[in-house]
mmCIF file of C-alpha atoms in Angstrom:
data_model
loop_
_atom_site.group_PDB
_atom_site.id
_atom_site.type_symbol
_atom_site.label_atom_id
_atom_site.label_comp_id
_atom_site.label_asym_id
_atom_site.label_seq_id
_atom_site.Cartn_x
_atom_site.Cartn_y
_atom_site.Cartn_z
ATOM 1 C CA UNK M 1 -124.352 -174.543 -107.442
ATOM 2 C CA UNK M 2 -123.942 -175.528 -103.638
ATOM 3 C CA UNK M 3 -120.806 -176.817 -102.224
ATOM 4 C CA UNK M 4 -118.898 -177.174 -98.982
ATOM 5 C CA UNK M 5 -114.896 -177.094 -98.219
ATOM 6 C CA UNK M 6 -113.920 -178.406 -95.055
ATOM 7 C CA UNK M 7 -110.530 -177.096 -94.933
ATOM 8 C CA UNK M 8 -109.215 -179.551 -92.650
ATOM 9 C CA UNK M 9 -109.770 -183.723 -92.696
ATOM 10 C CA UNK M 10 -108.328 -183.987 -89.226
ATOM 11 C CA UNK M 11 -107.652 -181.774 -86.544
ATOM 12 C CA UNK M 12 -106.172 -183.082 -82.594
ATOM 13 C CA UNK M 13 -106.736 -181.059 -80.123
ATOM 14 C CA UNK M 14 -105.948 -181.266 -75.984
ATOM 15 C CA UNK M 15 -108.804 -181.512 -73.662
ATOM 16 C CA UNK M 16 -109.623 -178.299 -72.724
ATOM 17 C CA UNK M 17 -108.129 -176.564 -75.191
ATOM 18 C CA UNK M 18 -110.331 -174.701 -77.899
ATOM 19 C CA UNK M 19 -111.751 -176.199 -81.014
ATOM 20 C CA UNK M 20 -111.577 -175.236 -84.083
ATOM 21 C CA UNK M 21 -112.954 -176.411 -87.081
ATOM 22 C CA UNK M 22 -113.462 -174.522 -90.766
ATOM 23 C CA UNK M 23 -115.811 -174.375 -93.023
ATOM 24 C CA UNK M 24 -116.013 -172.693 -96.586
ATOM 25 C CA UNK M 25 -119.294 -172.754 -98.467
ATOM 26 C CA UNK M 26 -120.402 -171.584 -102.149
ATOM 27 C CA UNK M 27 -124.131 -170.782 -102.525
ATOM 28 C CA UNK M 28 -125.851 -169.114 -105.375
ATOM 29 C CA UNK M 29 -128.514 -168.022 -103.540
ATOM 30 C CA UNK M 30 -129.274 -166.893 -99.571
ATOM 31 C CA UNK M 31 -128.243 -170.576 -97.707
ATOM 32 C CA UNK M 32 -129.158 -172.356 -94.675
ATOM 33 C CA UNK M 33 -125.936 -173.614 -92.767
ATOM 34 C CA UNK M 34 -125.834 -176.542 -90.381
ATOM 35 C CA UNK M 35 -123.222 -178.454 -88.745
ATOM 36 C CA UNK M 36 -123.573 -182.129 -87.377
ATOM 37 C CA UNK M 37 -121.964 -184.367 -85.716
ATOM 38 C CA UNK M 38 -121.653 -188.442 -86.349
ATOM 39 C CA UNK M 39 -120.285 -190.199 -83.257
ATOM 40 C CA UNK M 40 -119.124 -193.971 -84.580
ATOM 41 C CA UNK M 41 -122.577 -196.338 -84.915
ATOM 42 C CA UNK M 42 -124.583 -193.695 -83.995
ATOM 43 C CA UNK M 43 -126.806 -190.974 -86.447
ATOM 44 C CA UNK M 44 -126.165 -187.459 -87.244
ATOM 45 C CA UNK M 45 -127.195 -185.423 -84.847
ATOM 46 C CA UNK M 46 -127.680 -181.520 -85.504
ATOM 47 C CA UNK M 47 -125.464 -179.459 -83.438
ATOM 48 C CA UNK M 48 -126.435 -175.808 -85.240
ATOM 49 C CA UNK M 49 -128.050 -174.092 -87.744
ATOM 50 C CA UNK M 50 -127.902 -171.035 -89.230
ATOM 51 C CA UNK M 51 -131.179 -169.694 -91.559
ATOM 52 C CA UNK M 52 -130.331 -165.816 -91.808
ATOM 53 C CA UNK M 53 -131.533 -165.086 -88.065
ATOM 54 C CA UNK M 54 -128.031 -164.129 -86.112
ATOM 55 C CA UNK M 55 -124.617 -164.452 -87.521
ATOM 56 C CA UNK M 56 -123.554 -166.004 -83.919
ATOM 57 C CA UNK M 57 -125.098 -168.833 -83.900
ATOM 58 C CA UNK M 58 -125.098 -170.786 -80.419
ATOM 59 C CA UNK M 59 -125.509 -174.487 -80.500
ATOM 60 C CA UNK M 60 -125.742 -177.816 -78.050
ATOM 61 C CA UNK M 61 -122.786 -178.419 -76.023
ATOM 62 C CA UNK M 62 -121.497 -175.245 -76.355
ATOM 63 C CA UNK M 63 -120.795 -175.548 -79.922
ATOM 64 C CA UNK M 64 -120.585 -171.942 -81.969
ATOM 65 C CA UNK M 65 -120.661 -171.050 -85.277
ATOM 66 C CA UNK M 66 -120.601 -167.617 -86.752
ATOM 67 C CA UNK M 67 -121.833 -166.562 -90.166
ATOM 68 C CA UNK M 68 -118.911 -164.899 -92.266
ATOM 69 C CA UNK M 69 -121.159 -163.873 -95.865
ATOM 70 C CA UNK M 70 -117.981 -161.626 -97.188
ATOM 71 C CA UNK M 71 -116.174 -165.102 -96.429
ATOM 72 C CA UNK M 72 -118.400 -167.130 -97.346
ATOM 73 C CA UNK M 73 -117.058 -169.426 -94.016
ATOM 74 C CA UNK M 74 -119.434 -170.872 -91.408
ATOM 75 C CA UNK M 75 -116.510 -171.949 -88.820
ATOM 76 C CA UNK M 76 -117.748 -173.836 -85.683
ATOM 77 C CA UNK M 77 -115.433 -173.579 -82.754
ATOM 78 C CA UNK M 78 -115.662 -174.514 -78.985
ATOM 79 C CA UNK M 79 -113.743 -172.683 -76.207
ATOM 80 C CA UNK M 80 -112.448 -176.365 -74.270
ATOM 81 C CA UNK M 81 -112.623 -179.236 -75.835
ATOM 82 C CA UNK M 82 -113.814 -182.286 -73.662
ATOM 83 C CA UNK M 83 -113.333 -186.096 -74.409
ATOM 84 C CA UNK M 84 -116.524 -186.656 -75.460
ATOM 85 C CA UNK M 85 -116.033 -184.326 -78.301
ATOM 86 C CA UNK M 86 -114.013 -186.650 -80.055
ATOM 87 C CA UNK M 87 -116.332 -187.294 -83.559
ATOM 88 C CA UNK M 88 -117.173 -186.778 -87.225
ATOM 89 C CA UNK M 89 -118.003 -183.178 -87.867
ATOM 90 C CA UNK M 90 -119.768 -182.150 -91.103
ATOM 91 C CA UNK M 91 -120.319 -178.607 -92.759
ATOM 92 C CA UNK M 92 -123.754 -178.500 -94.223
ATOM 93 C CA UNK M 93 -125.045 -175.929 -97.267
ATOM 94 C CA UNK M 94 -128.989 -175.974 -97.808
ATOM 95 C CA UNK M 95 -130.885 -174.040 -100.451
ATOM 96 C CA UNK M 96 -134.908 -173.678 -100.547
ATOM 97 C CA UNK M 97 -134.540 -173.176 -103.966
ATOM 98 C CA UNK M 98 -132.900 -176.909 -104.617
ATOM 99 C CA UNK M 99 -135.503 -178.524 -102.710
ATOM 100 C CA UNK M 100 -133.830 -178.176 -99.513
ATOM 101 C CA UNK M 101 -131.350 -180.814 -100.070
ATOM 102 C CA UNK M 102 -128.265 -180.315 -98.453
ATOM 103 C CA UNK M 103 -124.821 -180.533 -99.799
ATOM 104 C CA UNK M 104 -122.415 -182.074 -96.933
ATOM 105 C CA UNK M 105 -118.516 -181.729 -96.751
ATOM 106 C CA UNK M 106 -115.719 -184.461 -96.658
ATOM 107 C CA UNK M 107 -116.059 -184.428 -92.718
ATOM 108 C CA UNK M 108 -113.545 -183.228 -90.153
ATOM 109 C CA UNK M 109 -112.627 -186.286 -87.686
ATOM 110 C CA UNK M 110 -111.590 -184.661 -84.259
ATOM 111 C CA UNK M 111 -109.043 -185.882 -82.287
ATOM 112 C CA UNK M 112 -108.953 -185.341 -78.087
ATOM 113 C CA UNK M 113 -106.145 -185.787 -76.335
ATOM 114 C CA UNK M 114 -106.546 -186.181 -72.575
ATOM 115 C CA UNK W 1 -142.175 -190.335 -81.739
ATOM 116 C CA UNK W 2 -138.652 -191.809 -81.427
ATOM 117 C CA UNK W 3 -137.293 -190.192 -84.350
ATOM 118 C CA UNK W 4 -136.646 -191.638 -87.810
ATOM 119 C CA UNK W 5 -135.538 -195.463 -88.201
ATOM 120 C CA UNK W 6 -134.343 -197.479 -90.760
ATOM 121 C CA UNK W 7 -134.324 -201.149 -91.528
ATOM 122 C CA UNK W 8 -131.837 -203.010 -91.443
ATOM 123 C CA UNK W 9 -129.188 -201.538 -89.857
ATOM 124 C CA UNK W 10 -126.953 -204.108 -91.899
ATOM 125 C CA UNK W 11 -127.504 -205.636 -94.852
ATOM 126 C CA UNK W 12 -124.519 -208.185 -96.149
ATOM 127 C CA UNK W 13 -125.677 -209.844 -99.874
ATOM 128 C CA UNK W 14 -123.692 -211.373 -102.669
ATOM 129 C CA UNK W 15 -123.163 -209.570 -105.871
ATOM 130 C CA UNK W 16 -126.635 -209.869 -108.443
ATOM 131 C CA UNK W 17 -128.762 -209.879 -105.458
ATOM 132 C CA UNK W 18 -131.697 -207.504 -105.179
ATOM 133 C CA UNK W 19 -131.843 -205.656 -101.534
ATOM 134 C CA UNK W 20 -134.786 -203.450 -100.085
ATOM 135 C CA UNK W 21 -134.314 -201.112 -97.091
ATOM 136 C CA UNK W 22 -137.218 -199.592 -95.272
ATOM 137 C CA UNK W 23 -137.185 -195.824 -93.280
ATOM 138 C CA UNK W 24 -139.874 -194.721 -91.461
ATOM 139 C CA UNK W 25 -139.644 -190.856 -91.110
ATOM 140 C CA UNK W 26 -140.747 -188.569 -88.105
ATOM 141 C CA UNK W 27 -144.860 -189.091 -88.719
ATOM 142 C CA UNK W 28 -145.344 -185.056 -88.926
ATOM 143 C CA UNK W 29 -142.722 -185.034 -91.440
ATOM 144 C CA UNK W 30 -143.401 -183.933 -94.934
ATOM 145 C CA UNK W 31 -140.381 -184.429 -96.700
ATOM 146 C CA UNK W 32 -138.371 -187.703 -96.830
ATOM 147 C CA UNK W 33 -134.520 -187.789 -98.283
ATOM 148 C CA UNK W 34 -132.288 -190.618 -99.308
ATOM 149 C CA UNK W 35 -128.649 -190.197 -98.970
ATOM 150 C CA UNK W 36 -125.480 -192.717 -99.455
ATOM 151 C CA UNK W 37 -122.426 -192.375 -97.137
ATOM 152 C CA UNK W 38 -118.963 -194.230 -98.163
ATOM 153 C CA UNK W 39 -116.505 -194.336 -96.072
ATOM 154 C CA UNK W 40 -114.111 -191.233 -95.485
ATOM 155 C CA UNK W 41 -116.619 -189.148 -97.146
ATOM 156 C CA UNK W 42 -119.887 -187.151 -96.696
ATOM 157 C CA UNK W 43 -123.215 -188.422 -97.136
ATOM 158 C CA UNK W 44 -124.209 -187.687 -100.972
ATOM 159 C CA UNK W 45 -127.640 -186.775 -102.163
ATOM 160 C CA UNK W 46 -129.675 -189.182 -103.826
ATOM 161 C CA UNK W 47 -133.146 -188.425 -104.097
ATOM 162 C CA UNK W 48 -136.341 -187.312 -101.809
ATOM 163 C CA UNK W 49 -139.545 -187.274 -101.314
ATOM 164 C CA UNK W 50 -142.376 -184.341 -100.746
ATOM 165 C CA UNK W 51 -145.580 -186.632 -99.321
ATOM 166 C CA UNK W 52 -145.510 -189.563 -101.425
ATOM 167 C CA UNK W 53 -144.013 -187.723 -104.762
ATOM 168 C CA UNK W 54 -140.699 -188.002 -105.809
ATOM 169 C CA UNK W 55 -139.540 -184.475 -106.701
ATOM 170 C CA UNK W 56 -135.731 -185.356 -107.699
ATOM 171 C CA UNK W 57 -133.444 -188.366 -107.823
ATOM 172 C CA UNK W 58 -129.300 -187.436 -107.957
ATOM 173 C CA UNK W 59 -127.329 -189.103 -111.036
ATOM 174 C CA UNK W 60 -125.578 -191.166 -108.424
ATOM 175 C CA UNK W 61 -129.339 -192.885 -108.445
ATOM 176 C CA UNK W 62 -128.601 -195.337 -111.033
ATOM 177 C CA UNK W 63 -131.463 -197.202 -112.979
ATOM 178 C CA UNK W 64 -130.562 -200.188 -110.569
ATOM 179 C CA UNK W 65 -131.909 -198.478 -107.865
ATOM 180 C CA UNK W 66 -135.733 -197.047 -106.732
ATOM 181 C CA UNK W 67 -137.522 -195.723 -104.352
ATOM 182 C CA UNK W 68 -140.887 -195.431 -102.925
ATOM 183 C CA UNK W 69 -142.985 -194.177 -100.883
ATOM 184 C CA UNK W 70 -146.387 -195.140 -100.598
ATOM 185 C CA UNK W 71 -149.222 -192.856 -98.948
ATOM 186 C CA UNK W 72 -146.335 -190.660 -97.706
ATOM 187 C CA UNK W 73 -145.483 -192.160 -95.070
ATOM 188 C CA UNK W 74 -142.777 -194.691 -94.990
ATOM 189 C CA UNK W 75 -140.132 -195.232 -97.724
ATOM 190 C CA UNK W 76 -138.319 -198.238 -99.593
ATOM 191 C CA UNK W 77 -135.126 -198.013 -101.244
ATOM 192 C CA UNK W 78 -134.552 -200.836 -103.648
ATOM 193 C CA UNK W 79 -131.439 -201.496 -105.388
ATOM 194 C CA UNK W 80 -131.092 -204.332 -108.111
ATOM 195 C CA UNK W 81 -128.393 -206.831 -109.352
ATOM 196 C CA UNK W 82 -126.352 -205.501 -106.523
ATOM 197 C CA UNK W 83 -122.182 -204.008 -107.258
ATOM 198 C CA UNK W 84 -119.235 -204.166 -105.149
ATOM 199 C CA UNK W 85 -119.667 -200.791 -105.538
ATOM 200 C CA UNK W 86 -122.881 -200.075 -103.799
ATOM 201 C CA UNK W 87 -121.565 -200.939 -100.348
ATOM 202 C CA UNK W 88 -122.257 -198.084 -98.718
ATOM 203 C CA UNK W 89 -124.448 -196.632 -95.636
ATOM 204 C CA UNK W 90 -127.927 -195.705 -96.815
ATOM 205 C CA UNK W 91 -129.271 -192.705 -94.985
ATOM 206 C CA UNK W 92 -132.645 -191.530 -94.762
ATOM 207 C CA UNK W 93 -133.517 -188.159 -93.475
ATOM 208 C CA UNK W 94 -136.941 -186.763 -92.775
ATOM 209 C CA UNK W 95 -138.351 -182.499 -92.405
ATOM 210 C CA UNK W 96 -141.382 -180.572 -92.390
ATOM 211 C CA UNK W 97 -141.096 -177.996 -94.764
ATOM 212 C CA UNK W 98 -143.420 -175.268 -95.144
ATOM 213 C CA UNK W 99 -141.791 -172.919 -97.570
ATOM 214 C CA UNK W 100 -139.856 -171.313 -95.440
ATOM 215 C CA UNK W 101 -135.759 -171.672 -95.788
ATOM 216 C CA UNK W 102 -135.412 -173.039 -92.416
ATOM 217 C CA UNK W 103 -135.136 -177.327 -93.443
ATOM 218 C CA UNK W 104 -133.525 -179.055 -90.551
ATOM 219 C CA UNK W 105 -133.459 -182.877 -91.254
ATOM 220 C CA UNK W 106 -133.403 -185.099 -88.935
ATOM 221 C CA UNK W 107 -131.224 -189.003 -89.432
ATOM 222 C CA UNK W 108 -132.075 -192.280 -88.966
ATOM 223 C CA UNK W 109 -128.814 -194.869 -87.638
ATOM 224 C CA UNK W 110 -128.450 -195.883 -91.489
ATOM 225 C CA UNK W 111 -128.354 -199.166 -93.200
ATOM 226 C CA UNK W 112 -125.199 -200.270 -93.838
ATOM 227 C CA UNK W 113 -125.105 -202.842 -97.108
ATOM 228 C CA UNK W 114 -122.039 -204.707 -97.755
ATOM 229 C CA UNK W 115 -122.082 -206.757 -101.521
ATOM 230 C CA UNK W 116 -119.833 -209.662 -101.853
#
């Protein structure tokens, strides 16, 4: 079975200080990880994905994520965090086998401080 | 192609009402999905769509609700004798898949239903 833990429900950072923000996933079988981003009234937006290319995966607004398998932990972090940052951030699990559904976390609502 | 859309964007009924939301995927798209967001949480699974078949519905899809989707192209989500409890955002979500593991889905705004 799929799941996702994100570790943390809220996290407050400083403007342009790094970002943080954790991810556990369980996956019986090879998994497709994605992170995206909800800004209030406005759709998820994709911000990275992960389908067993590179463990470092680079993503849009210089949003990182690096596949951990021995961890199981797809952590997305962000060297300096800018006001515009402030959002919704989910931790996505995917398996082809399960129709390609995907299994979301809680969410992790950043906080920027100016 | 503007991406997927979904209407309404808000939906306010009274309890034992009938509602019926409409998403029209990415027209390439192949695969159409269904999810339900409450507040504070993560949008949950509840059923999708390859072409116009409906491969798997979640148990969260009670036998109040059902969904559609005609020709494969857009898709209706109906849900019946409406519960406090449904108020929720509806999201759709469409992908081309083409066996491959790589499944990015793209969002519509969502519907957001509130029941009296």
């Amino acid at each position: 079975a799929q799941s996702v833990t994100q570790l943390d429900s809220h996290v407050s950072v400083s403007e342009g200080t790094p970002v943080l923000l954790r991810c556990n996933y369980s996956s019986s079988y090879s998994p497709s990880l994605f992170w995206y981003v909800q800004h209030p009234n406005k759709g998820l937006q994709l911000l990275l994905k992960y389908t067993s290319a590179a463990t470092l995966v680079k993503g849009i607004n210089g949003f990182e994520a690096e596949f951990k398998k021995s961890e199981t932990s797809f952590h997305l972090t962000k060297p300096s965090a800018h006001m515009s940052d402030a959002a919704e951030y989910f931790c996505v699990v995917s398996e082809r086998d399960t129709g390609n559904q995907f299994y979301f976390g809680t969410g992790t609502s950043l906080t920027v401080i100016p | 192609d503007t991406g997927v859309s979904q209407n309404p964007r808000h939906k306010i009924t009274k309890r034992g009402q009938n509602v019926t939301f409409r998403c029209d995927p990415i027209s390439e798209h192949n695969r159409l999905y269904w999810y339900r967001q409450t507040l504070g949480q993560g949008p949950e699974f509840l059923t999708y769509f390859q072409n116009e078949a409906q491969l798997e519905k979640s148990r969260l899809l009670s036998d109040r609700f059902s969904a559609e989707r005609p020709k494969g192209s857009f898709s209706t989500l109906e849900i019946q004798r409406t519960e406090q409890g449904d108020s929720a955002m509806y999201l759709c979500a469409s992908s081309f898949v083409a066996g491959g593991p790589y499944n990015e889905q793209f969002f519509g705004p969502g519907t957001r239903l509130t029941v009296l």
